[in-house]
Coordinates of C-alpha atoms in Angstrom, one line a residue:
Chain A
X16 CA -44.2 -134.3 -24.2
X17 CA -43.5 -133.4 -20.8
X18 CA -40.6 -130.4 -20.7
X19 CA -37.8 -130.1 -18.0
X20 CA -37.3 -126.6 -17.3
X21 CA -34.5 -124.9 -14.9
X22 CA -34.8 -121.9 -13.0
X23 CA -31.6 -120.5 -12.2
X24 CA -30.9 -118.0 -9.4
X25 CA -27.4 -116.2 -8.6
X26 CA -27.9 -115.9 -4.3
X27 CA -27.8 -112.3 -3.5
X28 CA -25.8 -111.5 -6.9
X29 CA -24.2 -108.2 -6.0
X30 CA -23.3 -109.1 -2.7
X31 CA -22.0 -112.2 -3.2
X32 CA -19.4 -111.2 -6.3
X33 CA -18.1 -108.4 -3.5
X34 CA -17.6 -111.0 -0.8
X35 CA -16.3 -113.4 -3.2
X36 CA -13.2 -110.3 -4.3
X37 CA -13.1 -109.0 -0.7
X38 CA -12.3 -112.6 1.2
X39 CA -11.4 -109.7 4.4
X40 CA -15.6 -109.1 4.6
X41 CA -15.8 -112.9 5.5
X42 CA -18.4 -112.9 8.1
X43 CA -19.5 -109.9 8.4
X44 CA -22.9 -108.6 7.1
X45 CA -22.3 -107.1 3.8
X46 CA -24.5 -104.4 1.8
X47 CA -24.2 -103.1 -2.1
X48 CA -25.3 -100.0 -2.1
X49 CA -25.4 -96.7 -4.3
X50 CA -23.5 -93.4 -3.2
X51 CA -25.3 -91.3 -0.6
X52 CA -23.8 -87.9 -1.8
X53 CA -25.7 -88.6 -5.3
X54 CA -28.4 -89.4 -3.2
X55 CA -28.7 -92.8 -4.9
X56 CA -28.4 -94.3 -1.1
X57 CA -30.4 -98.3 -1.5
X58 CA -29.5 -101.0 -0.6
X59 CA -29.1 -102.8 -4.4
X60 CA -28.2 -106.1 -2.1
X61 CA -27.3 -107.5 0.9
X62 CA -25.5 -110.6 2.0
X63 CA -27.1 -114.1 4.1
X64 CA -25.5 -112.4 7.4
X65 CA -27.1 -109.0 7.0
X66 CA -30.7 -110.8 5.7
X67 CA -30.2 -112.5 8.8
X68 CA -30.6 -108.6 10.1
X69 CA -33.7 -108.0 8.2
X70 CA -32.0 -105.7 5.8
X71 CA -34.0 -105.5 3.0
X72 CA -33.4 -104.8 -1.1
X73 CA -34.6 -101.5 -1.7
X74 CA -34.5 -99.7 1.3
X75 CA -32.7 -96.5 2.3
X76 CA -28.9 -96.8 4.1
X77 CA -29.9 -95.6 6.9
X78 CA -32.5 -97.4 7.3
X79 CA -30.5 -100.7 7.2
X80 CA -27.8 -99.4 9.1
X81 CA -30.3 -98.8 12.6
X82 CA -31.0 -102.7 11.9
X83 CA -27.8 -103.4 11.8
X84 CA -25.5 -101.0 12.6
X85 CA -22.3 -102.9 11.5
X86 CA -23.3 -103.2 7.9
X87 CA -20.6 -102.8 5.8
X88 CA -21.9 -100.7 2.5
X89 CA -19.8 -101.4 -0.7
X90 CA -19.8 -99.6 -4.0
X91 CA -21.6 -101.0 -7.1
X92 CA -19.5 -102.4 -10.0
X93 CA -21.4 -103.0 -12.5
X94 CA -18.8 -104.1 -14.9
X95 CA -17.5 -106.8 -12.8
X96 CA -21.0 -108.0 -12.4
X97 CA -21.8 -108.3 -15.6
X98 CA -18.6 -110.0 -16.7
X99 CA -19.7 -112.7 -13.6
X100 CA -23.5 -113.2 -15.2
X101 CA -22.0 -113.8 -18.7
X102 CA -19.6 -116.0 -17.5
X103 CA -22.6 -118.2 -15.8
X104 CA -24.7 -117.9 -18.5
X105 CA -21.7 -119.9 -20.7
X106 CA -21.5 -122.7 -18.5
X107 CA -25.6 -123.0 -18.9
X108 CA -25.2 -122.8 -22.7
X109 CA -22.8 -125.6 -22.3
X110 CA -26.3 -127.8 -21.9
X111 CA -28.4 -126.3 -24.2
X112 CA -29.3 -123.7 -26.5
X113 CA -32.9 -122.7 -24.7
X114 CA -31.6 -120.0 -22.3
X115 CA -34.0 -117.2 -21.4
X116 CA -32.3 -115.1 -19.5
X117 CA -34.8 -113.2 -16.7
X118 CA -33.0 -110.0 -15.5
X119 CA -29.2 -110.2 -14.5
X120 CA -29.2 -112.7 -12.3
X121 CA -31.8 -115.3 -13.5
X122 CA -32.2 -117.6 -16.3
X123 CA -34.7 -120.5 -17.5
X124 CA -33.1 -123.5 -19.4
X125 CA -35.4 -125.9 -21.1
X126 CA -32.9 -129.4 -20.8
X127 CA -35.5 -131.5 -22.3
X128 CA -33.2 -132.3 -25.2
X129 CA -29.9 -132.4 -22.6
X130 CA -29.9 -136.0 -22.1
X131 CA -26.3 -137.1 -22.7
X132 CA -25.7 -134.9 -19.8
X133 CA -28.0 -136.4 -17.0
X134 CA -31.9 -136.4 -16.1
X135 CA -32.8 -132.7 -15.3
X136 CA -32.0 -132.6 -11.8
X137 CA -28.7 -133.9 -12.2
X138 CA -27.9 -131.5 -14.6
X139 CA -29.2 -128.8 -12.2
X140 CA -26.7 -130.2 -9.7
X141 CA -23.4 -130.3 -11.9
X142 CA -24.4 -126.5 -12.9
X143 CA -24.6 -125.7 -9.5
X144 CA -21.8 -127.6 -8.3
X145 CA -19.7 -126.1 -11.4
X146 CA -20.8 -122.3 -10.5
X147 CA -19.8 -122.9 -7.0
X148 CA -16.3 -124.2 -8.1
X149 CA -15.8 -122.0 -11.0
X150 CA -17.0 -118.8 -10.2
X151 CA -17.0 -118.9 -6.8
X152 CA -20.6 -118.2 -6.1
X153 CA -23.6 -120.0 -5.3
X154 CA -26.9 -120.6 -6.9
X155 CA -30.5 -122.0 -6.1
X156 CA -31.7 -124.3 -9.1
X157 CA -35.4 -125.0 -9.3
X158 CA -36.6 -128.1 -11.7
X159 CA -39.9 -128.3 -13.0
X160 CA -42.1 -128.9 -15.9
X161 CA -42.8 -125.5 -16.7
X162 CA -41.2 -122.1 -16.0
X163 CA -43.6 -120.4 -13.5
X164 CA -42.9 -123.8 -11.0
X165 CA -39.2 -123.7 -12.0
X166 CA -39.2 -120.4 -11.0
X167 CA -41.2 -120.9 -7.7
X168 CA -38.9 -124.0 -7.0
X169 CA -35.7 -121.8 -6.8
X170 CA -37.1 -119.5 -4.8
X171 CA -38.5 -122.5 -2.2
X172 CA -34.6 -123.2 -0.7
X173 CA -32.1 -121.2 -0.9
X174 CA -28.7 -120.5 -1.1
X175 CA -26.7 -123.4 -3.1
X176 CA -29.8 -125.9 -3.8
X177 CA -31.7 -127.2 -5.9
X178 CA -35.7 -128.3 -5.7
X179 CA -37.7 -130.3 -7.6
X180 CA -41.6 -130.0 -8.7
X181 CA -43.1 -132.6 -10.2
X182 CA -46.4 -133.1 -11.6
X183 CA -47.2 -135.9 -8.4
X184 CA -46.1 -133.5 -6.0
X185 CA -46.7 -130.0 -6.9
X186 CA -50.0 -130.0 -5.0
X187 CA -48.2 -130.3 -1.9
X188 CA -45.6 -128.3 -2.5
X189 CA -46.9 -125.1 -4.4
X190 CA -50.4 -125.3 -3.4
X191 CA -49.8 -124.1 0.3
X192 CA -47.6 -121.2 -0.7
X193 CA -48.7 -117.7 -0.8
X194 CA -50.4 -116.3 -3.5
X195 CA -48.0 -113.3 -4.1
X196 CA -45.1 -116.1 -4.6
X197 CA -47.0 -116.5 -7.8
X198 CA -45.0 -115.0 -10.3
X199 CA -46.7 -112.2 -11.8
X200 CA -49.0 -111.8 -8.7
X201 CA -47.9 -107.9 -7.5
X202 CA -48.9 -106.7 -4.3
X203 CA -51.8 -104.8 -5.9
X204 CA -53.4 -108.1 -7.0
X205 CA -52.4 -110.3 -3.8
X206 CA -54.4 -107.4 -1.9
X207 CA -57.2 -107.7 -4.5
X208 CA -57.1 -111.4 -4.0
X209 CA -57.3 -111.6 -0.3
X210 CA -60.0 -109.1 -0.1
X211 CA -61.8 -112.1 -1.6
X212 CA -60.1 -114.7 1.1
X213 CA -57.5 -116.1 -1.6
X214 CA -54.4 -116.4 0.1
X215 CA -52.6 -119.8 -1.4
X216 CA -52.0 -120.5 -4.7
X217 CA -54.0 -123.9 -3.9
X218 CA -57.0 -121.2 -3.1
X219 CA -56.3 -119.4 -7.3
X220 CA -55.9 -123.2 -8.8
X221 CA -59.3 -124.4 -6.5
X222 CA -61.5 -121.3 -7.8
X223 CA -63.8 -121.1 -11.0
X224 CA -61.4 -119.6 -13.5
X225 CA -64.4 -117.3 -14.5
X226 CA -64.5 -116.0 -11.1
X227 CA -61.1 -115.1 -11.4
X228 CA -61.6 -113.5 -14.4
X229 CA -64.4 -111.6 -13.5
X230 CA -61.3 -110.4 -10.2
X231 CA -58.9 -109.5 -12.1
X232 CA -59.9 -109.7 -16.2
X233 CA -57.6 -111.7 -18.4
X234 CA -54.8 -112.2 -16.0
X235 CA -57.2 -114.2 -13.7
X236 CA -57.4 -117.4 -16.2
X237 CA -53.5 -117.1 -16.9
X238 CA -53.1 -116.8 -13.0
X239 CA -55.5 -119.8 -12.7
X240 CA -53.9 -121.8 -15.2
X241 CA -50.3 -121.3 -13.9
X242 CA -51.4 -122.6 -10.4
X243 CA -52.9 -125.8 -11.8
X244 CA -49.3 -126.4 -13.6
X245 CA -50.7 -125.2 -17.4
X246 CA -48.0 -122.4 -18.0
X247 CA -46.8 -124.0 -21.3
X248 CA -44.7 -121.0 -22.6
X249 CA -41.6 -121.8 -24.2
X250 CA -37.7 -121.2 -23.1
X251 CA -36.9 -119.0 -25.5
X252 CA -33.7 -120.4 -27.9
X253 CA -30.5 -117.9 -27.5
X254 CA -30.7 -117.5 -31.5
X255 CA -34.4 -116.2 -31.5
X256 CA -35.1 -112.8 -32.4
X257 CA -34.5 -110.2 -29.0
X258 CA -38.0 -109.0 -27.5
X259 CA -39.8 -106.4 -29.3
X260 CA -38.6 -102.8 -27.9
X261 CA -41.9 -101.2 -27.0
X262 CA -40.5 -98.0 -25.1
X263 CA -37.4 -96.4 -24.5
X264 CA -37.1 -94.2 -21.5
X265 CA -34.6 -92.7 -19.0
X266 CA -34.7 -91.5 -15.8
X267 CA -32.5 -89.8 -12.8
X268 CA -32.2 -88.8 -9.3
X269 CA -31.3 -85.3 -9.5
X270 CA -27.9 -85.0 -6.7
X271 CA -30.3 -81.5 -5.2
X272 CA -34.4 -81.3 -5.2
X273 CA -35.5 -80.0 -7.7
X274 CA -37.6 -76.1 -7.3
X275 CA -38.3 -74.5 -10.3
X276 CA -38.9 -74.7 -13.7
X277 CA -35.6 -73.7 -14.9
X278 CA -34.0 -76.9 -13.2
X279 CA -36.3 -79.1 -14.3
X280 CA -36.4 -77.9 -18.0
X281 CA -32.6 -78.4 -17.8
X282 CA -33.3 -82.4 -16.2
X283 CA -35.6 -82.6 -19.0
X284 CA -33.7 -81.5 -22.3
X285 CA -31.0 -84.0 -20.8
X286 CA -32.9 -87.3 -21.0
X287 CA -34.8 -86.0 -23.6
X288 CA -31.3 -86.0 -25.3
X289 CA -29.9 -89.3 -24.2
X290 CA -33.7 -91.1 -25.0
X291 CA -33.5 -89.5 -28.7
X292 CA -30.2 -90.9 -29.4
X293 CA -30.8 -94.2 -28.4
X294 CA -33.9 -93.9 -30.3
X295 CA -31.9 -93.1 -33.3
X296 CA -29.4 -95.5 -32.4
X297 CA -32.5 -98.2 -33.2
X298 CA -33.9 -96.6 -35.9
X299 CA -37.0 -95.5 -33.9
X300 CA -39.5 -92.6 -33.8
X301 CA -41.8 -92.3 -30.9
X302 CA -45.5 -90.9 -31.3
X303 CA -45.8 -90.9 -27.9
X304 CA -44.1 -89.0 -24.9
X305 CA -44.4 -90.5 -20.9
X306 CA -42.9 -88.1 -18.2
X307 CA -42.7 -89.7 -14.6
X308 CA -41.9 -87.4 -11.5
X309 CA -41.5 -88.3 -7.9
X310 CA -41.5 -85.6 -5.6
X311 CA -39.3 -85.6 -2.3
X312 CA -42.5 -87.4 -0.4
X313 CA -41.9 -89.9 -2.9
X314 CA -45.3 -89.5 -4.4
X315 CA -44.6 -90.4 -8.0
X316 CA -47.0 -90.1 -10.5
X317 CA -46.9 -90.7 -15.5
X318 CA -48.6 -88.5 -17.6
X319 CA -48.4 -88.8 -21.1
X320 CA -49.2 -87.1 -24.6
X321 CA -49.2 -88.3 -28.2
X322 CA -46.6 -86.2 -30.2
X323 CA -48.0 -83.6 -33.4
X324 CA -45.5 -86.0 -35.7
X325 CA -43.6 -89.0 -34.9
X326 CA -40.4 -88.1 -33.8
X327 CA -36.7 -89.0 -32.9
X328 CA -36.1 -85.0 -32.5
X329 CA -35.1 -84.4 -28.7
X330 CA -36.4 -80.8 -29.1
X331 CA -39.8 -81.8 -29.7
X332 CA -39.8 -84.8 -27.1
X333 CA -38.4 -82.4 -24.3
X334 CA -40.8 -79.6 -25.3
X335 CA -43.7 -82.1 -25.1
X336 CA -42.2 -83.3 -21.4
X337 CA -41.6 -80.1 -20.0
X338 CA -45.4 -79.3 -21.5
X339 CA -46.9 -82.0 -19.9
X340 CA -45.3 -80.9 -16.1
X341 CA -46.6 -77.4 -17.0
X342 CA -50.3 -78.5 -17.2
X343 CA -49.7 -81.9 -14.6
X344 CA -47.7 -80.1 -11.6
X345 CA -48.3 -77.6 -9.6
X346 CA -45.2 -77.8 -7.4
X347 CA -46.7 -78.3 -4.0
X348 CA -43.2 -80.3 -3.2
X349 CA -40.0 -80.2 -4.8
X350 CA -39.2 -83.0 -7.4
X351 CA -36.7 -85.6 -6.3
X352 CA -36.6 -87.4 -9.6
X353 CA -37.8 -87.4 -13.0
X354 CA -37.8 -89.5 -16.1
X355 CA -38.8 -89.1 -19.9
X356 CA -39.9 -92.2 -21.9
X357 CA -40.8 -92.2 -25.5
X358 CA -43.0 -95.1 -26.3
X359 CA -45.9 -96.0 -28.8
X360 CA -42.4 -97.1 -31.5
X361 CA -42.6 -97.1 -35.1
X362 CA -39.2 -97.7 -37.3
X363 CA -38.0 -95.3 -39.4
X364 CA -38.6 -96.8 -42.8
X365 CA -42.5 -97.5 -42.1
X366 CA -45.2 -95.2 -43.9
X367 CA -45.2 -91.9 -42.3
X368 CA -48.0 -89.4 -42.2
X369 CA -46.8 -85.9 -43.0
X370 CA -48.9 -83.1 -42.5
X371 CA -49.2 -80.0 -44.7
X372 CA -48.7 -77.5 -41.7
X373 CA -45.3 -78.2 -40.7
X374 CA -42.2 -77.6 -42.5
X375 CA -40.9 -80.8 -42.8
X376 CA -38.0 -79.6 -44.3
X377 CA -36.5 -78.2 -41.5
X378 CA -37.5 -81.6 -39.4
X379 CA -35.6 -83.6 -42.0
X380 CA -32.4 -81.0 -41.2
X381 CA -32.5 -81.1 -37.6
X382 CA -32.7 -84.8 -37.7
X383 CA -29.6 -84.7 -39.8
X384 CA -27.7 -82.3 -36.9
X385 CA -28.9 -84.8 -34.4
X386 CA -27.2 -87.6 -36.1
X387 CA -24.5 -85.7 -36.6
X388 CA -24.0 -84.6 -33.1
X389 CA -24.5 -88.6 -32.0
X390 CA -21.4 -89.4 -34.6
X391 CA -19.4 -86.9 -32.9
X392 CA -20.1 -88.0 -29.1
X393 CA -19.5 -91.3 -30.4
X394 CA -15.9 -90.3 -31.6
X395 CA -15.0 -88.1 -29.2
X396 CA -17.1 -88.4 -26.1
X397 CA -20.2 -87.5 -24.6
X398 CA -19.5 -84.3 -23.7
X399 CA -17.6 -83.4 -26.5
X400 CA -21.0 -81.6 -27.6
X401 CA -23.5 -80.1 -25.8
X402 CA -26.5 -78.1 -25.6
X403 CA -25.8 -74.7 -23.8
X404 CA -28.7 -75.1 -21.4
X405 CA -27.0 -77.6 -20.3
X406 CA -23.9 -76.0 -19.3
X407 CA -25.7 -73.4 -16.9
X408 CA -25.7 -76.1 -14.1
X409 CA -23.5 -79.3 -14.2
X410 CA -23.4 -79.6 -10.7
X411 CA -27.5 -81.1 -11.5
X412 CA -27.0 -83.2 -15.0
X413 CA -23.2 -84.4 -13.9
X414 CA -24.7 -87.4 -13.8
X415 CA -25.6 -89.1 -17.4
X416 CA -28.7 -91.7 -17.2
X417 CA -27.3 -93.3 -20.6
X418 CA -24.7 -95.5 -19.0
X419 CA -26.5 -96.5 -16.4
X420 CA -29.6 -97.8 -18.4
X421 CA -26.9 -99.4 -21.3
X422 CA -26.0 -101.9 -18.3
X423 CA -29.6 -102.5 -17.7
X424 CA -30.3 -102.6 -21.1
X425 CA -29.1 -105.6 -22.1
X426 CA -29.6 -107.6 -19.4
X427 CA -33.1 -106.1 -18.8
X428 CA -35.5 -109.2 -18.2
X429 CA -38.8 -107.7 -18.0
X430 CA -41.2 -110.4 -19.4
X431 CA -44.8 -108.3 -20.1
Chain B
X5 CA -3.3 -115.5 2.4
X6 CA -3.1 -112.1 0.4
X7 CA -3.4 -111.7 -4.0
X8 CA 0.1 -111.0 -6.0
X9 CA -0.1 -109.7 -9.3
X10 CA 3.2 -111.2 -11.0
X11 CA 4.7 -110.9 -13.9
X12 CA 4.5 -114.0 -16.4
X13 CA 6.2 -115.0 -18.8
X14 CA 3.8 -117.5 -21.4
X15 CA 3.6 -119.4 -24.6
X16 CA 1.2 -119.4 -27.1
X17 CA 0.6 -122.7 -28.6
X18 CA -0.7 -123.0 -32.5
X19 CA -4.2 -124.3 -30.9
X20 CA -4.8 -121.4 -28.9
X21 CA -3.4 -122.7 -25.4
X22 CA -1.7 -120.1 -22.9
X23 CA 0.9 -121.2 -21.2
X24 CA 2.5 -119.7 -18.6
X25 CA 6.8 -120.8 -18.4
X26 CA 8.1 -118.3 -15.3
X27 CA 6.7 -115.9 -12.8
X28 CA 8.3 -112.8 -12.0
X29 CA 7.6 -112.3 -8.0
X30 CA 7.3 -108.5 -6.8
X31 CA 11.1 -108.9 -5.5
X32 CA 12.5 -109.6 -9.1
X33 CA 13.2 -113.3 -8.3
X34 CA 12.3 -115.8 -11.4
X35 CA 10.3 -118.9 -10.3
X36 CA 10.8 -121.1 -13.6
X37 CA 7.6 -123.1 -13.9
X38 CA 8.3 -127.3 -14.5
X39 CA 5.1 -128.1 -15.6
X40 CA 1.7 -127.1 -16.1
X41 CA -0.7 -129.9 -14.3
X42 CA -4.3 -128.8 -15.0
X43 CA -5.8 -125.8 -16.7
X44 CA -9.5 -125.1 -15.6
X45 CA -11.9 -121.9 -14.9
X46 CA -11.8 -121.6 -11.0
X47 CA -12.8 -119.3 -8.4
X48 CA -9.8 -118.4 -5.8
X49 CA -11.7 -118.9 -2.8
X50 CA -9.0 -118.0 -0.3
X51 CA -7.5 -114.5 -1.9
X52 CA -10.9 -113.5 -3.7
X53 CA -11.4 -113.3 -7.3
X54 CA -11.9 -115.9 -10.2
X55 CA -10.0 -116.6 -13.7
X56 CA -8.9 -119.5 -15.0
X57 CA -6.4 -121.8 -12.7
X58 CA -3.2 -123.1 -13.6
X59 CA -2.0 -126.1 -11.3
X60 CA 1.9 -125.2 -12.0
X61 CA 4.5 -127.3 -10.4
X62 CA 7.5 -125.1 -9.1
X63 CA 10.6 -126.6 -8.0
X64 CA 8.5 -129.6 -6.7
X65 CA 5.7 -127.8 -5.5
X66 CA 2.7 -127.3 -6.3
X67 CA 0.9 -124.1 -6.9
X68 CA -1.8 -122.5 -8.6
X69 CA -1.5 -119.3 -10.6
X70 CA -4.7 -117.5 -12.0
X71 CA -5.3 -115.6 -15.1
X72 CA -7.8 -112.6 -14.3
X73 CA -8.9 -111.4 -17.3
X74 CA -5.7 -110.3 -18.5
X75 CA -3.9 -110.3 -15.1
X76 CA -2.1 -112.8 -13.6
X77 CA -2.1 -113.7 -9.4
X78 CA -1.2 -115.8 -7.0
X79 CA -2.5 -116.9 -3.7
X80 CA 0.6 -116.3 -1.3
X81 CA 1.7 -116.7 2.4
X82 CA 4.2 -114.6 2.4

């Protein structure tokens, strides 16, 4: 049976909540970005007027500012943000219960079932209509029969519209786009592509899928099939099971460069910490620890290393981090930012291997203080506890990843 | 047009419903609301924010007052 699928897209999210609570900013080129004295300085998002600039998502301030040098930076709010993309995310439950939510700001809605409300593009215009009225922002709707052109289609017009993709006339409309507008085509393979003079999606859907394959392996028949209008992957049902966690991981820009090992053993130990009890938190022990640096050329650069035992300890994570810098870096430039991921998950009630040369008792008890320690910074705050390494310089880990990566967390919408 | 938090003074119905019976203004004066003409989730396009809207008529007027969360405002000339 053919499926109506939505792709819903909050217009320049960020920006858009801050113009919509400061009405004074009304038309002037507006910017969300982080704080420049924690040296967090991006543009998270920008405004039609300040697009209209070329300032670009990602970028330093400065950097946008010589484009346009009335840009008005705001503050993030996260909070207020999130309370807006849970409030949209009601209304689209309102009209079904297949709501896949894709990052913050994005959702898929399979409406095939929606009838009493309308065919599927009238249902993308009350949603729209209803978001512009009730929350006071806009959003670009794409309607298609899968969620790779639904996707593509609200990315065609934008702001406050809504596009349509059939299966008559998606050769006309899709085929003559570029192939990075693909979703899941990265600048790595739309460079790999053109090298082989594929530059439209109508040039992927045209070619021998084994060619393709023989490009870029497996992802070249999915790639090939999604062009031709074969993605049939479902809309995930707001009741389904949440995605498989397959790492946990933190990272931070450090408010100074980082010089020596004595900093960044301190960096280290402290998303070490706040990566174990999250870990915990799940029920999780990693066998595997991933360490990512960028240095102040922003050169960045994983190495990882499978752990003796599986582990939730942050010790023995942070040990096997600040290990892996030891033998990987060889401080050439000073380190701008780091991050510590524990991946390769198992739970905590499968089968473990112990091994007869290490006192598992004393594992057992330190797992016991850990917990103990996360009861405590529950009750009484985060700081209420802490190691004294981390005491010899707060100015450097006054900032806790933890929150940060909670707000992510559960909006997080990465698909592979 | 500028946002005034107010004071308000509500009823809770049986079923849930809020409401809202007087305003308190920033000088102290009471506006004593009439009636309460339509409650719906609405975005205060003039003063910036959203809640949800109550249409209130006020000693023949109409106006809208907004529940923000748990704040209450309205969009004012004065």
């Amino acid at each position: 049976m053919k499926r109506s699928i939505l792709h819903i897209d909050i217009n320049n999210c960020y920006a858009s909540i801050e113009c919509l609570h400061r009405p004074e900013l009304n038309g002037l080129p507006v910017a969300v970005g982080g704080s420049v004295e924690a040296r967090h300085g991006i543009i998270l998002a920008k405004n039609e007027i300040a697009k209209r600039f070329g300032v670009k998502t990602g970028e330093a301030l400065w950097q946008a500012k010589q484009k346009c040098k009335d840009l008005v930076v705001v503050p993030p709010n996260m909070p207020l943000y999130a309370r807006f993309c849970t409030l949209a995310r009601q209304i689209y439950l309102e009209y079904t219960d297949q709501m896949e939510p894709f990052g913050m700001d994005e959702a898929w809605l399979d409406v095939t079932g929606s009838g009493i409300f309308g065919n599927s593009e009238e249902i993308a215009q009350t949603i729209r209509e209803r978001i512009k009225e009730e929350l006071g922002i806009t959003v670009s709707i794409g309607v298609s029969f899968n969620k790779v052109f639904a996707k593509l289609a609200s990315d065609y017009k934008k702001p406050d519209a809504v596009t349509v993709i059939t299966e008559h006339n998606f050769k006309e409309i899709v085929w003559p786009l570029p192939a990075s507008d693909l979703l899941f085509v990265g600048r790595a393979a739309a460079k790999r592509l053109g090298g082989y003079g594929i530059h439209t999606i109508g040039d992927i859907a045209r070619l021998q899928p084994q060619l393709l394959e023989g490009i870029l392996g497996k992802w070249g028949l999915m790639l090939h099939a999604y062009a031709n209008g074969l993605d049939s992957s479902p809309v995930r049902r707001i009741t389904d099971q949440p995605r498989e966690i397959k790492s946990i991981g933190n990272s931070t820009t450090t408010p100074r460069d980082i010089k020596n090992n004595e900093d960044v053993r301190l960096v280290i130990y402290m998303l070490a910490e706040s990566v174990c009890t999250r870990m915990r938190a799940q029920g999780f022990y990693a066998k595997t620890v991933v360490l990512s640096v960028r240095d102040v050329n922003l050169h960045s650069f994983e190495r990882q290393c499978k752990l003796e035992n599986p582990s939730c300890l942050s010790g023995e994570l942070a040990l096997k981090a600040y290990e892996l810098l030891q033998k990987n870096y060889n401080w050439c430039n000073p380190i701008r930012s780091i991050g510590v991921r524990a991946c390769d998950l198992m739970y905590h009630d499968d089968c473990l291997q112990l091994d007869i040369y290490t006192d598992e008792e004393k594992r057992v008890k330190r797992e016991c203080i850990e917990k103990t320690v996360d009861t405590l910074r529950s009750r009484f705050g985060d700081t209420s506890i802490q190691r004294a390494l981390l005491l010899s310089d707060k100015k450097l880990i006054g900032l806790d990843g933890k929150e940060e990566q909670d707000v992510f967390n559960e909006y997080g919408g990465d698909l592979l | 047009m500028k946002k005034v938090y107010v004071d308000v003074t509500a009823s809770f119905t049986r079923d849930g419903v809020i409401i809202p019976q007087a305003i308190r203004w920033e000088d102290d004066h009471i506006f004593y609301i009439d009636r309460v003409l339509d409650i719906r989730r609405a975005a205060a396009q003039k003063t910036g924010g959203a809640g949800i809207r109550y249409t209130c008529r006020i000693a023949g007027k109409e106006a809208y007052l907004f529940l923000e969360q748990n704040r209450w405002f309205v969009e004012s000339n004065r």
